[in-house]
CSV table of C-alpha atoms in Angstrom, one decimal:
chain,number,residue,atom,x,y,z
A,18,MET,CA,0.2,0.0,0.0
A,19,LEU,CA,3.0,2.4,0.5
A,20,THR,CA,3.8,2.2,-3.3
A,21,VAL,CA,0.2,3.1,-4.0
A,22,LEU,CA,0.2,5.9,-1.6
A,23,LEU,CA,3.4,7.4,-2.8
A,24,THR,CA,3.0,6.8,-6.5
A,25,ARG,CA,-0.5,6.9,-7.5
A,26,SER,CA,-2.6,8.6,-4.9
A,27,PRO,CA,-3.7,12.2,-4.5
A,28,LEU,CA,-3.6,12.0,-0.8
A,29,GLU,CA,-1.1,13.8,1.2
A,30,THR,CA,1.6,11.7,3.1
A,31,LEU,CA,2.1,12.9,6.3
A,32,ALA,CA,4.9,10.5,7.7
A,33,ILE,CA,6.4,7.3,7.3
A,34,LEU,CA,7.7,4.9,9.9
A,35,VAL,CA,9.9,1.8,8.6
A,36,GLU,CA,11.5,-1.1,10.4
A,37,GLU,CA,15.2,-0.4,10.2
A,38,SER,CA,16.3,-3.4,8.4
A,39,ARG,CA,13.8,-2.6,5.5
A,40,VAL,CA,14.7,0.9,4.5
A,41,ASP,CA,17.5,0.1,2.0
A,42,ARG,CA,15.0,-2.3,0.3
A,43,LEU,CA,12.3,0.1,-0.4
A,44,PRO,CA,13.4,2.4,-3.2
A,45,VAL,CA,9.9,3.8,-3.4
A,46,LEU,CA,10.7,5.8,-0.3
A,47,ALA,CA,12.5,8.2,-2.7
A,48,GLU,CA,9.0,9.5,-3.6
A,49,ARG,CA,8.0,10.6,-0.4
A,50,GLY,CA,8.6,14.1,-1.1
A,51,THR,CA,8.7,16.2,2.0
A,52,ALA,CA,7.1,13.8,4.3
A,53,PRO,CA,9.4,12.8,7.1
A,54,LEU,CA,10.9,9.3,7.4
A,55,TYR,CA,11.2,7.6,10.8
A,56,VAL,CA,13.1,4.4,11.1
A,57,ALA,CA,12.8,2.2,14.2
A,58,PRO,CA,13.4,-1.4,15.7
A,59,GLN,CA,10.5,-4.1,14.9
A,60,ALA,CA,9.3,-3.8,18.7
A,61,VAL,CA,8.8,-0.1,18.4
A,62,LEU,CA,6.6,-0.6,15.4
A,63,ASP,CA,4.6,-3.4,17.0
A,64,GLY,CA,4.1,-1.2,20.2
A,65,ILE,CA,2.7,1.6,18.1
A,66,ALA,CA,0.4,-0.6,15.9
A,67,GLY,CA,-0.7,-2.9,19.0
A,68,PHE,CA,0.1,-6.3,17.0
A,69,HIS,CA,3.2,-7.7,15.1
A,70,LEU,CA,3.6,-5.6,11.9
A,71,HIS,CA,5.2,-8.3,9.9
A,72,ARG,CA,5.7,-6.1,6.8
A,73,GLY,CA,7.3,-3.5,8.9
A,74,ILE,CA,6.0,-0.3,7.5
A,75,LEU,CA,3.6,2.4,8.7
A,76,ALA,CA,2.4,5.4,6.9
A,77,ALA,CA,0.1,8.1,7.7
A,78,GLY,CA,-2.0,10.1,5.2
A,79,ARG,CA,-4.4,13.0,5.4
A,80,VAL,CA,-8.0,11.5,4.7
A,81,PRO,CA,-9.8,13.9,2.4
A,82,ALA,CA,-13.2,15.0,3.1
A,83,PRO,CA,-15.8,13.1,0.9
A,84,ARG,CA,-16.9,14.9,-2.2
A,85,PRO,CA,-20.7,16.0,-3.1
A,86,LEU,CA,-22.3,14.2,-5.9
A,87,SER,CA,-22.5,17.7,-7.6
A,88,ALA,CA,-18.6,17.3,-8.1
A,89,LEU,CA,-19.1,14.4,-10.2
A,90,PRO,CA,-17.7,14.6,-13.8
A,91,HIS,CA,-20.3,15.2,-16.6
A,92,GLY,CA,-21.1,12.4,-19.3
A,93,PRO,CA,-21.5,8.5,-18.8
A,94,LEU,CA,-20.3,7.4,-15.5
A,95,ARG,CA,-20.8,4.5,-13.2
A,96,LEU,CA,-21.1,4.9,-9.2
A,97,PRO,CA,-21.5,2.2,-6.8
A,98,VAL,CA,-23.4,3.5,-3.7
A,99,CYS,CA,-22.8,1.8,-0.4
A,100,VAL,CA,-25.8,1.8,1.9
A,101,ASN,CA,-25.4,0.7,5.5
A,102,LEU,CA,-22.5,-1.5,4.5
A,103,ALA,CA,-20.7,-2.2,8.1
A,104,ASN,CA,-18.1,-4.7,6.7
A,105,HIS,CA,-14.7,-3.3,6.0
A,106,ASP,CA,-13.9,-6.0,3.7
A,107,ASN,CA,-16.9,-5.7,1.6
A,108,VAL,CA,-16.3,-1.8,1.3
A,109,GLY,CA,-12.5,-2.4,0.3
A,110,GLY,CA,-13.6,-5.0,-2.4
A,111,ILE,CA,-16.2,-2.4,-3.8
A,112,TYR,CA,-13.5,0.2,-4.1
A,113,ARG,CA,-11.3,-2.5,-5.9
A,114,ASN,CA,-14.1,-3.4,-8.3
A,115,ALA,CA,-14.7,0.6,-8.8
A,116,ALA,CA,-10.9,0.9,-9.9
A,117,ALA,CA,-10.9,-2.0,-11.9
A,118,PHE,CA,-14.1,-1.0,-14.1
A,119,GLY,CA,-13.6,2.5,-14.4
A,120,ALA,CA,-16.2,3.9,-11.8
A,121,ALA,CA,-16.3,7.7,-11.1
A,122,GLY,CA,-15.8,6.9,-7.6
A,123,VAL,CA,-17.8,5.2,-4.7
A,124,ALA,CA,-20.4,7.0,-2.8
A,125,VAL,CA,-21.2,6.1,0.9
A,126,ASP,CA,-23.5,6.9,3.5
A,127,ALA,CA,-23.1,7.9,6.9
A,128,THR,CA,-23.7,4.4,8.3
A,129,THR,CA,-21.2,2.8,6.0
A,130,ALA,CA,-17.8,1.7,7.2
A,131,ASN,CA,-14.9,3.9,7.0
A,132,PRO,CA,-13.2,3.1,3.7
A,133,PHE,CA,-9.8,4.7,5.0
A,134,TYR,CA,-9.8,1.9,7.8
A,135,ARG,CA,-6.5,-0.2,7.1
A,136,LYS,CA,-8.6,-3.4,6.5
A,137,ALA,CA,-10.7,-1.6,3.8
A,138,ILE,CA,-7.5,-0.3,2.1
A,139,ARG,CA,-5.7,-3.9,2.3
A,140,VAL,CA,-8.7,-5.6,1.0
A,141,GLY,CA,-9.2,-3.1,-1.5
A,142,ALA,CA,-5.7,-3.4,-2.9
A,143,GLY,CA,-5.1,0.3,-2.1
A,144,ALA,CA,-8.2,1.4,-4.2
A,145,PRO,CA,-9.6,3.7,-1.4
A,146,LEU,CA,-6.4,5.6,-1.9
A,147,THR,CA,-6.9,6.3,-5.5
A,148,VAL,CA,-10.9,6.1,-6.1
A,149,PRO,CA,-12.7,9.2,-5.1
A,150,THR,CA,-15.2,9.1,-2.3
A,151,TYR,CA,-18.4,10.9,-2.6
A,152,ALA,CA,-20.8,11.2,0.3
A,153,VAL,CA,-24.8,10.7,0.3
A,154,GLY,CA,-27.1,12.0,2.8
A,155,ASP,CA,-30.5,11.1,4.0
A,156,ASP,CA,-32.1,11.9,0.5
A,157,ILE,CA,-29.9,9.7,-1.6
A,158,LEU,CA,-32.4,9.2,-4.7
A,159,GLY,CA,-33.0,12.9,-4.8
A,160,GLU,CA,-29.3,13.9,-4.8
A,161,LEU,CA,-28.8,11.1,-7.6
A,162,ARG,CA,-31.5,12.4,-9.5
A,163,GLU,CA,-30.3,16.2,-9.2
A,164,ALA,CA,-26.9,15.0,-10.6
A,165,GLY,CA,-28.7,13.4,-13.5
A,166,ILE,CA,-28.0,9.9,-12.6
A,167,THR,CA,-30.4,6.9,-12.8
A,168,PRO,CA,-30.3,4.8,-9.7
A,169,TYR,CA,-30.5,1.1,-10.0
A,170,ALA,CA,-31.2,-1.3,-6.8
A,171,LEU,CA,-29.4,-4.5,-6.8
A,172,THR,CA,-31.8,-6.7,-5.0
A,173,PRO,CA,-32.4,-10.6,-5.7
A,174,GLN,CA,-36.2,-9.9,-5.6
A,175,ALA,CA,-36.2,-7.7,-8.6
A,176,GLY,CA,-38.4,-8.6,-11.6
A,177,ALA,CA,-35.9,-7.1,-14.0
A,178,SER,CA,-32.5,-9.2,-14.7
A,179,LEU,CA,-29.3,-7.4,-15.3
A,180,GLY,CA,-28.4,-7.6,-19.1
A,181,ALA,CA,-32.1,-7.8,-20.0
A,182,ALA,CA,-32.3,-4.0,-21.2
A,183,PRO,CA,-29.8,-1.2,-21.5
A,184,LEU,CA,-28.6,0.6,-18.6
A,185,ALA,CA,-28.4,4.3,-18.6
A,186,ALA,CA,-25.3,6.2,-19.3
A,187,ARG,CA,-25.1,7.9,-16.1
A,188,ALA,CA,-25.9,5.2,-13.6
A,189,ALA,CA,-25.6,4.8,-9.9
A,190,PHE,CA,-25.8,1.0,-8.4
A,191,LEU,CA,-27.0,0.9,-4.8
A,192,LEU,CA,-25.6,-1.8,-2.9
A,193,GLY,CA,-27.3,-2.6,0.5
A,194,THR,CA,-25.9,-4.8,3.3
A,195,GLU,CA,-25.7,-8.6,3.2
A,196,GLY,CA,-29.0,-10.2,4.8
A,197,PRO,CA,-31.6,-7.3,5.2
A,198,GLY,CA,-30.4,-5.6,1.9
A,199,LEU,CA,-31.6,-2.3,1.0
A,200,PRO,CA,-34.5,-0.6,2.5
A,201,ASP,CA,-37.8,-1.0,0.7
A,202,PRO,CA,-38.2,2.6,0.3
A,203,LEU,CA,-35.0,3.0,-1.6
A,204,ILE,CA,-35.8,-0.2,-3.8
A,205,GLY,CA,-39.3,1.5,-4.5
A,206,GLY,CA,-37.7,4.7,-5.8
A,207,CYS,CA,-35.0,3.2,-8.0
A,208,GLU,CA,-35.2,0.9,-11.0
A,209,PRO,CA,-34.7,-2.6,-9.3
A,210,LEU,CA,-32.2,-5.1,-10.8
A,211,ALA,CA,-31.4,-8.8,-10.2
A,212,ILE,CA,-28.4,-10.9,-11.0
A,213,ARG,CA,-29.8,-14.5,-11.5
A,214,ILE,CA,-28.0,-17.1,-9.9
A,215,ALA,CA,-28.5,-20.8,-9.6
A,216,PRO,CA,-31.3,-22.1,-7.7
A,217,GLY,CA,-30.6,-22.9,-4.0
A,218,VAL,CA,-28.0,-20.0,-3.5
A,219,ASP,CA,-29.6,-17.4,-1.3
A,220,SER,CA,-27.5,-14.3,-2.7
A,221,LEU,CA,-24.2,-12.9,-4.0
A,222,ASN,CA,-21.5,-11.3,-1.9
A,223,VAL,CA,-22.1,-7.4,-2.1
A,224,ALA,CA,-18.7,-6.8,-3.6
A,225,THR,CA,-19.0,-9.4,-6.1
A,226,THR,CA,-22.6,-8.1,-6.8
A,227,ALA,CA,-20.7,-4.7,-7.5
A,228,GLY,CA,-18.1,-6.0,-9.9
A,229,ILE,CA,-20.6,-7.9,-12.1
A,230,VAL,CA,-23.0,-4.7,-12.4
A,231,LEU,CA,-20.1,-2.4,-13.2
A,232,HIS,CA,-18.5,-4.6,-15.5
A,233,ALA,CA,-22.0,-5.0,-17.2
A,234,HIS,CA,-22.2,-0.9,-17.5
A,235,ALA,CA,-18.8,-0.8,-18.7
A,236,LEU,CA,-19.3,-3.4,-21.5
A,237,GLN,CA,-22.3,-0.9,-22.7
A,238,HIS,CA,-20.6,2.4,-22.2
A,239,GLY,CA,-16.9,1.8,-22.2
A,240,LEU,CA,-14.3,2.1,-19.7
Protein backbone atom coordinates (compact mmCIF):
# COMPACT_ATOMS: atom_id res chain seq x y z
CA MET A 1 0.00 0.00 0.00
CA LEU A 2 2.97 2.33 0.53
CA THR A 3 3.72 2.25 -3.21
CA VAL A 4 0.10 3.16 -4.00
CA LEU A 5 0.16 6.01 -1.50
CA LEU A 6 3.43 7.48 -2.75
CA THR A 7 3.07 6.98 -6.50
CA ARG A 8 -0.64 6.88 -7.40
CA SER A 9 -2.67 8.51 -4.66
CA PRO A 10 -3.65 12.19 -4.49
CA LEU A 11 -3.64 11.93 -0.68
CA GLU A 12 -1.01 13.88 1.22
CA THR A 13 1.55 11.66 2.96
CA LEU A 14 2.16 12.99 6.47
CA ALA A 15 4.85 10.62 7.77
CA ILE A 16 6.36 7.18 7.25
CA LEU A 17 7.75 4.77 9.84
CA VAL A 18 9.85 1.83 8.65
CA GLU A 19 11.54 -1.05 10.45
CA GLU A 20 15.27 -0.39 10.35
CA SER A 21 16.31 -3.46 8.33
CA ARG A 22 13.87 -2.65 5.49
CA VAL A 23 14.83 0.90 4.61
CA ASP A 24 17.41 -0.02 1.99
CA ARG A 25 14.95 -2.41 0.31
CA LEU A 26 12.30 0.25 -0.31
CA PRO A 27 13.39 2.42 -3.24
CA VAL A 28 9.86 3.84 -3.40
CA LEU A 29 10.75 5.93 -0.33
CA ALA A 30 12.48 8.30 -2.73
CA GLU A 31 8.97 9.30 -3.86
CA ARG A 32 7.91 10.55 -0.42
CA GLY A 33 8.59 14.22 -1.16
CA THR A 34 8.74 16.25 2.04
CA ALA A 35 7.07 13.62 4.22
CA PRO A 36 9.37 12.76 7.15
CA LEU A 37 10.79 9.26 7.34
CA TYR A 38 11.26 7.62 10.74
CA VAL A 39 13.26 4.43 11.31
CA ALA A 40 12.90 2.19 14.35
CA PRO A 41 13.32 -1.41 15.57
CA GLN A 42 10.51 -3.92 14.99
CA ALA A 43 9.45 -3.78 18.66
CA VAL A 44 8.72 -0.06 18.39
CA LEU A 45 6.51 -0.57 15.31
CA ASP A 46 4.67 -3.42 17.02
CA GLY A 47 4.07 -1.25 20.08
CA ILE A 48 2.63 1.57 17.98
CA ALA A 49 0.44 -0.70 15.86
CA GLY A 50 -0.69 -2.86 18.78
CA PHE A 51 0.14 -6.10 16.95
CA HIS A 52 3.08 -7.68 15.12
CA LEU A 53 3.52 -5.57 12.02
CA HIS A 54 5.16 -8.23 9.86
CA ARG A 55 5.68 -5.99 6.83
CA GLY A 56 7.51 -3.42 8.92
CA ILE A 57 5.92 -0.30 7.42
CA LEU A 58 3.52 2.29 8.80
CA ALA A 59 2.44 5.41 6.94
CA ALA A 60 0.10 8.25 7.81
CA GLY A 61 -1.86 10.12 5.17
CA ARG A 62 -4.38 12.92 5.33
CA VAL A 63 -7.89 11.57 4.80
CA PRO A 64 -9.78 13.81 2.37
CA ALA A 65 -13.30 15.02 2.98
CA PRO A 66 -15.87 13.15 0.87
CA ARG A 67 -16.94 14.99 -2.27
CA PRO A 68 -20.55 16.00 -2.96
CA LEU A 69 -22.33 14.35 -5.87
CA SER A 70 -22.39 17.75 -7.57
CA ALA A 71 -18.63 17.33 -8.08
CA LEU A 72 -19.08 14.23 -10.27
CA PRO A 73 -17.86 14.58 -13.86
CA HIS A 74 -20.28 15.16 -16.74
CA GLY A 75 -21.06 12.50 -19.31
CA PRO A 76 -21.42 8.73 -18.90
CA LEU A 77 -20.40 7.35 -15.53
CA ARG A 78 -20.95 4.43 -13.20
CA LEU A 79 -21.13 4.88 -9.43
CA PRO A 80 -21.56 2.23 -6.75
CA VAL A 81 -23.45 3.57 -3.74
CA CYS A 82 -22.84 1.86 -0.39
CA VAL A 83 -25.86 1.91 1.92
CA ASN A 84 -25.28 0.79 5.52
CA LEU A 85 -22.37 -1.51 4.67
CA ALA A 86 -20.71 -2.22 8.01
CA ASN A 87 -18.14 -4.76 6.79
CA HIS A 88 -14.77 -3.22 5.94
CA ASP A 89 -13.84 -6.17 3.70
CA ASN A 90 -16.89 -5.57 1.53
CA VAL A 91 -16.27 -1.85 1.35
CA GLY A 92 -12.66 -2.43 0.32
CA GLY A 93 -13.77 -4.96 -2.29
CA ILE A 94 -16.23 -2.49 -3.79
CA TYR A 95 -13.50 0.13 -4.12
CA ARG A 96 -11.25 -2.41 -5.82
CA ASN A 97 -14.01 -3.24 -8.32
CA ALA A 98 -14.71 0.47 -8.84
CA ALA A 99 -11.06 0.97 -9.79
CA ALA A 100 -11.03 -2.08 -12.06
CA PHE A 101 -14.12 -1.06 -14.02
CA GLY A 102 -13.53 2.65 -14.32
CA ALA A 103 -16.16 3.93 -11.88
CA ALA A 104 -16.25 7.66 -11.26
CA GLY A 105 -15.84 6.93 -7.58
CA VAL A 106 -17.70 5.27 -4.72
CA ALA A 107 -20.51 6.96 -2.84
CA VAL A 108 -21.01 6.12 0.84
CA ASP A 109 -23.75 7.00 3.29
CA ALA A 110 -23.14 7.99 6.91
CA THR A 111 -23.68 4.41 8.17
CA THR A 112 -21.15 2.72 5.88
CA ALA A 113 -17.78 1.59 7.24
CA ASN A 114 -14.86 3.97 6.82
CA PRO A 115 -13.10 3.14 3.53
CA PHE A 116 -9.82 4.51 4.95
CA TYR A 117 -9.70 1.94 7.75
CA ARG A 118 -6.58 -0.16 7.22
CA LYS A 119 -8.50 -3.40 6.54
CA ALA A 120 -10.62 -1.76 3.85
CA ILE A 121 -7.48 -0.37 2.23
CA ARG A 122 -5.75 -3.77 2.36
CA VAL A 123 -8.70 -5.73 0.94
CA GLY A 124 -9.19 -3.03 -1.66
CA ALA A 125 -5.55 -3.38 -2.82
CA GLY A 126 -5.08 0.32 -2.10
CA ALA A 127 -8.09 1.44 -4.18
CA PRO A 128 -9.57 3.62 -1.39
CA LEU A 129 -6.39 5.69 -1.72
CA THR A 130 -6.98 6.34 -5.42
CA VAL A 131 -10.73 6.11 -6.11
CA PRO A 132 -12.67 9.29 -5.19
CA THR A 133 -15.14 9.02 -2.31
CA TYR A 134 -18.48 10.80 -2.57
CA ALA A 135 -20.93 11.38 0.28
CA VAL A 136 -24.68 10.86 0.11
CA GLY A 137 -27.10 12.11 2.73
CA ASP A 138 -30.54 10.97 3.80
CA ASP A 139 -32.12 11.87 0.43
CA ILE A 140 -29.98 9.55 -1.67
CA LEU A 141 -32.40 9.32 -4.58
CA GLY A 142 -33.00 13.06 -4.70
CA GLU A 143 -29.27 13.77 -4.75
CA LEU A 144 -28.68 11.25 -7.53
CA ARG A 145 -31.47 12.57 -9.69
CA GLU A 146 -30.32 16.15 -9.16
CA ALA A 147 -26.95 15.02 -10.55
CA GLY A 148 -28.71 13.51 -13.58
CA ILE A 149 -27.98 9.94 -12.54
CA THR A 150 -30.38 7.00 -12.88
CA PRO A 151 -30.47 4.93 -9.67
CA TYR A 152 -30.61 1.14 -9.82
CA ALA A 153 -31.23 -1.01 -6.73
CA LEU A 154 -29.48 -4.38 -6.67
CA THR A 155 -31.82 -6.88 -5.04
CA PRO A 156 -32.47 -10.61 -5.65
CA GLN A 157 -36.22 -9.95 -5.52
CA ALA A 158 -36.24 -7.65 -8.57
CA GLY A 159 -38.34 -8.68 -11.54
CA ALA A 160 -35.88 -7.21 -14.04
CA SER A 161 -32.58 -8.99 -14.66
CA LEU A 162 -29.23 -7.35 -15.27
CA GLY A 163 -28.50 -7.64 -18.98
CA ALA A 164 -32.13 -7.79 -20.09
CA ALA A 165 -32.23 -4.10 -21.02
CA PRO A 166 -29.70 -1.31 -21.62
CA LEU A 167 -28.41 0.59 -18.60
CA ALA A 168 -28.51 4.38 -18.42
CA ALA A 169 -25.27 6.09 -19.40
CA ARG A 170 -25.15 7.89 -16.05
CA ALA A 171 -25.95 5.13 -13.58
CA ALA A 172 -25.71 4.60 -9.83
CA PHE A 173 -25.94 1.12 -8.36
CA LEU A 174 -27.25 0.98 -4.79
CA LEU A 175 -25.76 -1.83 -2.71
CA GLY A 176 -27.23 -2.80 0.63
CA THR A 177 -25.92 -4.79 3.54
CA GLU A 178 -25.94 -8.57 3.19
CA GLY A 179 -28.96 -10.11 4.86
CA PRO A 180 -31.52 -7.30 5.12
CA GLY A 181 -30.43 -5.71 1.85
CA LEU A 182 -31.62 -2.26 0.81
CA PRO A 183 -34.54 -0.58 2.58
CA ASP A 184 -37.86 -0.96 0.73
CA PRO A 185 -38.32 2.80 0.20
CA LEU A 186 -34.99 2.96 -1.63
CA ILE A 187 -35.84 -0.04 -3.79
CA GLY A 188 -39.23 1.47 -4.58
CA GLY A 189 -37.64 4.71 -5.78
CA CYS A 190 -35.11 2.99 -8.05
CA GLU A 191 -35.13 0.66 -11.00
CA PRO A 192 -34.66 -2.70 -9.22
CA LEU A 193 -32.21 -5.13 -10.82
CA ALA A 194 -31.40 -8.74 -10.03
CA ILE A 195 -28.38 -10.81 -11.01
CA ARG A 196 -29.78 -14.25 -11.73
CA ILE A 197 -27.94 -17.06 -9.95
CA ALA A 198 -28.34 -20.82 -9.62
CA PRO A 199 -31.30 -22.21 -7.65
CA GLY A 200 -30.60 -22.89 -4.00
CA VAL A 201 -28.09 -20.04 -3.62
CA ASP A 202 -29.43 -17.27 -1.41
CA SER A 203 -27.46 -14.31 -2.75
CA LEU A 204 -24.11 -12.99 -3.93
CA ASN A 205 -21.51 -11.25 -1.81
CA VAL A 206 -22.12 -7.50 -2.13
CA ALA A 207 -18.63 -6.77 -3.47
CA THR A 208 -19.09 -9.51 -6.09
CA THR A 209 -22.42 -7.96 -7.02
CA ALA A 210 -20.72 -4.59 -7.46
CA GLY A 211 -18.08 -6.09 -9.74
CA ILE A 212 -20.66 -7.79 -11.97
CA VAL A 213 -22.90 -4.76 -12.41
CA LEU A 214 -19.99 -2.35 -12.95
CA HIS A 215 -18.59 -4.69 -15.60
CA ALA A 216 -21.98 -4.89 -17.29
CA HIS A 217 -22.15 -1.08 -17.45
CA ALA A 218 -18.59 -0.85 -18.75
CA LEU A 219 -19.42 -3.28 -21.56
CA GLN A 220 -22.26 -0.99 -22.67
CA HIS A 221 -20.64 2.39 -22.17
CA GLY A 222 -16.89 1.76 -22.21
CA LEU A 223 -14.19 2.04 -19.59
